[in-house]
Amino acid sequence: MEQVASTGKPVQITVTKGYELKGFKGDTPVTFIRAEFNQAVLGDSAKITVSSEGTAVYNFTASFEFSPEGGVTLDDLAHKPVFLTVTEVLPKEKKQKDEKTLILGQAVVDLLPLVEGESSFETMAPLHPVTGSPLELPRPGGKQCTLEVKVSVAETLLTTAQMVGGNLLKVTLEAAYSVPESFIPVGPLQNYMAGLQVPSSGEKDYPIFFKNGTLKLGGEKEPVPRPKKWPIANILAPGANNIPDAFIVGGPYEEEDGELNHPEDREFRNQSESIKKRIIWDLESRCYLDPLAVVSFQKRIADCRLWPVEITRVPLVTQPKGKSAKFDKTDDESPLSFHGVAYVNMVPLLYPGVKRIRGAFHVYPYLDNAVYEKTKCLCSLFRDTGHHLIQNNKIGGINSPLSKPVISKSLKEDKVVRKGYGRRPGPGAVASSIKSQNSDTPLETEPPLNHNPEGQQYVEAGTYIVLEIQLDKALVPKRMPEELARRVKELIPPRPPVSRRTGGAQKAVSDYHAQIKNISRAILDEYHRMFGKQVAKLENDIDSETLVEQKCQLNYELNCSGKYFAFKEQLKHAVVKIVREKYLRTTAFESQEELQTFISELYVFLVDQMHIALNQTMPDDIQGAVPTIHTTTEQLRLFAFEAEVNENFGMAAVYYEERLAREPQNLEHWLDYGAFCLLIEDNIKAQECFRKALSLNQNHIHSLLLCGVLAVLLENYEQAEIFFEDATCLEPTNVIAWTLLGIYYEIQNNSIRMEMAFHEAFKQQQARVTKQKSTGTEEYVEEGGKMESSFGPWGIASGSSTTAIKMEAPPGPGAQLSILDEFLEESSKRLSYSQEPVLSGASQDPAVSQRPSNLFVKEIPEKREASKSQDSSMFLHPSPQGVSQTPATVFMETIHFLMKVHAVQYVHRVLAHELLRSQGGPSCEYYLVLAQIHLLKKDFPKAEEYLQQAAQMDYLNPNVWSLQGHVNFLSGNHAEAKACYERTVSFVVDASEMHFVFLRLGHIYLEEKEYGKAKKTYLQACKRSPSCLTWLGLGIACYRLEEITEAEDALSEANALNNYNAEVWAYLALVSLKAGRQLEAEQAYKYTMKLKLKDETLLAEIHMLQEMFGFGNPSF
C-alpha cells in the first residue's frame, strides 16, 4: 500500500548461535534451523552438533527481497515475523533409508525495527518448545533456550519522506464480552471474526482481520497483564504465538476512552468480564501508513468521527479429500451470521499528543443505513469485500490480510436486503435509502426496521468489544512543556527575587546608631576611669557644680589624648553614608545658603537619632512607649473589599496599593489587585497585575489561567492558548484549566480540541470524586485543588484563620458585658492573624446605605466550626446545598472561579454549556449565578425573577434567601430584606456569605430601633470577621441601649481599624459628651467635622448634646 523509491533490497537474517539446547536422544543432538517468512521457506542451515554445554554455532544466514511494488511490503514486515524452527536430526537406524527429524522448538523474530527506520538490530530470540519437546524441561540452571539473531539491510527501508510523515498503526482486539446466549461451545465449530478498514494511499481501503476468536463460558476474569498474539495461524510452538514485549495491561474503566466507562457501568463490566460468556482474541495487527495514508486517515477521522468495527461468526469448514469441486460449491453457500458492528470514536486520535485509545464499545446489529449515517461507510468489510475470507475459512488456514476483494453473491443477509445491494451503492441510492427510512410513510419495498434479528441479540445481551488502537507518532503533535515554559518566559520574563541591599538609608541610620553606642560606651569607660572612685564615695550627693567641673576635665582629657578626634573620625564615615543614602546628596552645593540650610537640617536629624540610640543603650530612662496597632495585609484586603461594596473605588485602590507596597513579592496581592481592576473594567491594568504575579512564579496555575483569560478578553488568542496549555501541562488534574482551554477552543471554532479539553475536565473531576469516595472523606475542592483554611484565596500559605462560631447572645446584661469584654480582650490577637477579609455591608450612613452597592463581588474563606467542617470560598458563589458542596459540573466549578475575578464575559459562555449539560433542566445553582450577575448589573427585577425560580427548586437553600435579602435591601425594601435575612440566619447551614447578612440585618434593626437584636447580630459579625463597620454597628447598638462603657470600647476598636470613618468619630463624640470628658469630646468632634460627616441627623444630635452639657464644641 506504500510507495518506496528503491526496490529489491535484501533483508538478511543471521543466526549465529543457539544456547541451552538439548534433544530427544541426548544433550548433544544434531540440529539445523529452518527460516520462514511470509509462508515461504527462506532456507535451512547446516546440521550442527550441539555441545555438551548446550551451545550450537550455526552462523546461518537467510535472506529475502524487500520489494514493495509486487513482493514483500512494509506491511508484511510490520505484522509478519520471521520463524526460526530448530529441528533435531535423529541418527539412522539399521535398514533406514531416510533420516528422521523431530521439531524441538520455534523462535520468532519481530521485524518491526526495520519498519521504524533502523538498518540493523540484534536480539536474543527465545526458543519456544513445541508440545512434547525435551526443551519443555530446561537444562540444569533453569535458563531458557535462545537463539542469537542479527537482522540487517544495506540501507534503511524508509525514505526521508516516509520517516518524517509516515506512521505505524497497531490495532489490538482483546475480547468481546457478554456475547449472546445462543453462542455455545458445542455443535459445529465456529470462526469468530472481527475486522476494520484503514485508509491507504491507493483507491481502496486496507482491511485488517481478526480471526479464530475463542469462545469461553466465563467464571473468572482474564489475567492481566497477558501477552498479545500474532494474527497468524499454524504456529508450531504455543509460546511463539506471543508477540515479544507486547502485553495487554488493562486499567481502570474510568480511564478508558470508549463507552461503558462511567461509575454506573462498573458493576455491569465486572459481571460481563468475569461470569458471562466472552470471545477472546488478544490479537495485535499492524499496518504501516505512508504519508498520503496518514493524511487520508486524519481527514477521514475529522469527517466521519466514528469508525465501524464489524464482528461476525461463520462455521469452520473441513476440507474433504479428493473432492475439491464439491467443496467449492458447499463453501460458496457459507452463511454469514450474527453480523454486528461497533462504532469506535476515533476523534481522540486528533487530540494533540494522543497516540493511543483503548476502551469498550457496544456492538449493534449491522444495518446498512445506520452504518452509513454514522460512519459514511458504503460497504461491509465481511459481506462486500471479505467473502473470499469465508471461502478460505478452512481449519488450518493462514490468517493474513488479503488484497483482492470478492463481492458476496449468496449470503444469508442478502435475502432480506434490497435487490442490487451486493455492489457498492451510489450516492443516489444511499440518499434514497436514508430518505425512505426517515419518511413518515414507509415504502412498500423497504425492509422492516429490525432486518438483522441475529445482530439484534448483541443489543439484548449488552455485548461490547474491548479494542486498542495505537500509533507510533501522534497525528497532531503536542507542544512540549519545555516549549510552553519557554514561550511563557518570552512573554513574561521571570522576576528574580529582590535581594536585600547591604546599603541604603536604613542601613546608614543603623550604622550611625551603632557608632553612637560604641562612642558612648567608650566615653563612659573614660569617665569611670577618671571619676569612678569619687562617684562611689559621693553616691547621689553630687551637686551641679561638681558635674560641670567633671565635664570640663573630661573634655580636656579627651582633647589632649586625641580620643575626641578619634571619635570624630569614627563617626564621620557613618554621617557621610547618611548624607548619601538618606539625603541623596552626592554633588557640591550651588550656594552657601543651600549648604547652611542642609547642615541645619542634617544637624537636627543627627541629634534626634543620637537620642534614639542613647535611649536604646539606657532603657531604664525610656518612658513606656504608646502601643500602636498595625494593620495586616489581610485586614487591608478586608478594608478594600468594604470600599468596593460602597463603590468607593478610589479608597479600595489605595488599600490594594498599600498591600503591594508592603509586600511587592506576594503574588496574592497582585492577583487581588488584578481582580479589582477587572471589576472597574480596567483590563489593561488587570493584565499587567496578572502578568506581574506570573513573573513572580511562572508555575502558579491561577496566574497562568488569569493571564489566559485576559489575553482572550484583549483578543490575544495565540498568547491565550500558550497560557492555557501551559497550565494543563503543569497541573494535568486541574479541572478549571481544562475547562477554560475548552472554552478557548470553542471561541476558535475548533470543535475537536474543545471536545478533548471538556472530556479531560470531566475525566479529572470524576477521578477526584472517585478518590474522595474511596478515602471516605469529603473535601471541598475549589479551582482544581483542596483549599485548607491555612491557605489564602490563591492557594498560598498565609497563616491560620479565625474561628467563626455561630452563637446566641446569653440572657442578661451581665452576660452580654462579659462577652463584650472577651471580644475586646482578644481583639488585638484577632486583628493580627485574621484570615477572613470579607465585604462589609452598607455604611451606617443612611444616605450611603440607600445607594446600590457592588455586593456580589467576592466571597471570603472562613474556617467554620469543627462540627461543620466546612470551608467557605473567598468570593460569593453560592452553592445549592451549602457553602462546602463541590460544584456539580466542571462548568459550574469554572463559573465560580471566573466570578471571583469578575470575568463576566467568560461566565456567559460557560453558563451556556452548563445549561446544555444539565440533565433535567437548569439547576438551582444555575439560577443563583444568573441572579448574582444581574445583581452586579443592578437589574433587580431580573435578579428577583431568577431567585424565584431557584426558590421553587430548593426552598431550603440559605443562599437563595440571602440573595433575596440583598435584592430587597439594595432596592429599598427593608421589611422584606429583614424577613429574608432572619430566615437565612435561622438555617442550620450557613449561606455562602454571612458577613453581609449580619451587617445589613443589624443595620435594619438599628433603623427600626430594635437595639437588642442589633447588638446580638453585630456581636456575631464581630466574632466571625471583625471590621470597622462591625464594631461601629455594635457601638451604636450599645450606645442606644445606654451601655456607654461597652459602646466606647466597641467604637475604640472601630477607630483603631479605621480612623478615617467620620461616623465612628461622631459616636465617640457622643460617648465623650455623656461621659463628661471635654477634651476627648472636642477632639472627636474636630475629626468628625474634618472628615465631613454626611449624616445631618447625627450631627444635629451632637450639637444638641453640646448645648445641653455646655462643652464639646470649641467654636462656642
Short mmCIF file of C-alpha atoms in Angstrom, two decimals, residues 319-320 323-334 391 394:
data_model
loop_
_atom_site.label_atom_id
_atom_site.label_comp_id
_atom_site.label_asym_id
_atom_site.label_seq_id
_atom_site.Cartn_x
_atom_site.Cartn_y
_atom_site.Cartn_z
CA GLN A 319 -11.76 -29.67 3.51
CA PRO A 320 -12.69 -33.13 2.15
CA LYS A 323 -13.48 -33.68 -3.89
CA SER A 324 -12.48 -30.14 -4.48
CA ALA A 325 -15.38 -29.36 -6.81
CA LYS A 326 -17.94 -30.39 -4.26
CA PHE A 327 -16.15 -28.42 -1.59
CA ASP A 328 -16.22 -25.23 -3.64
CA LYS A 329 -19.93 -25.49 -4.08
CA THR A 330 -20.55 -26.01 -0.43
CA ASP A 331 -18.27 -23.20 0.58
CA ASP A 332 -19.92 -20.75 -1.75
CA GLU A 333 -23.03 -21.09 0.37
CA SER A 334 -21.28 -20.47 3.69
CA GLN A 391 -14.43 -19.08 1.11
CA LYS A 394 -10.79 -23.87 6.38
#
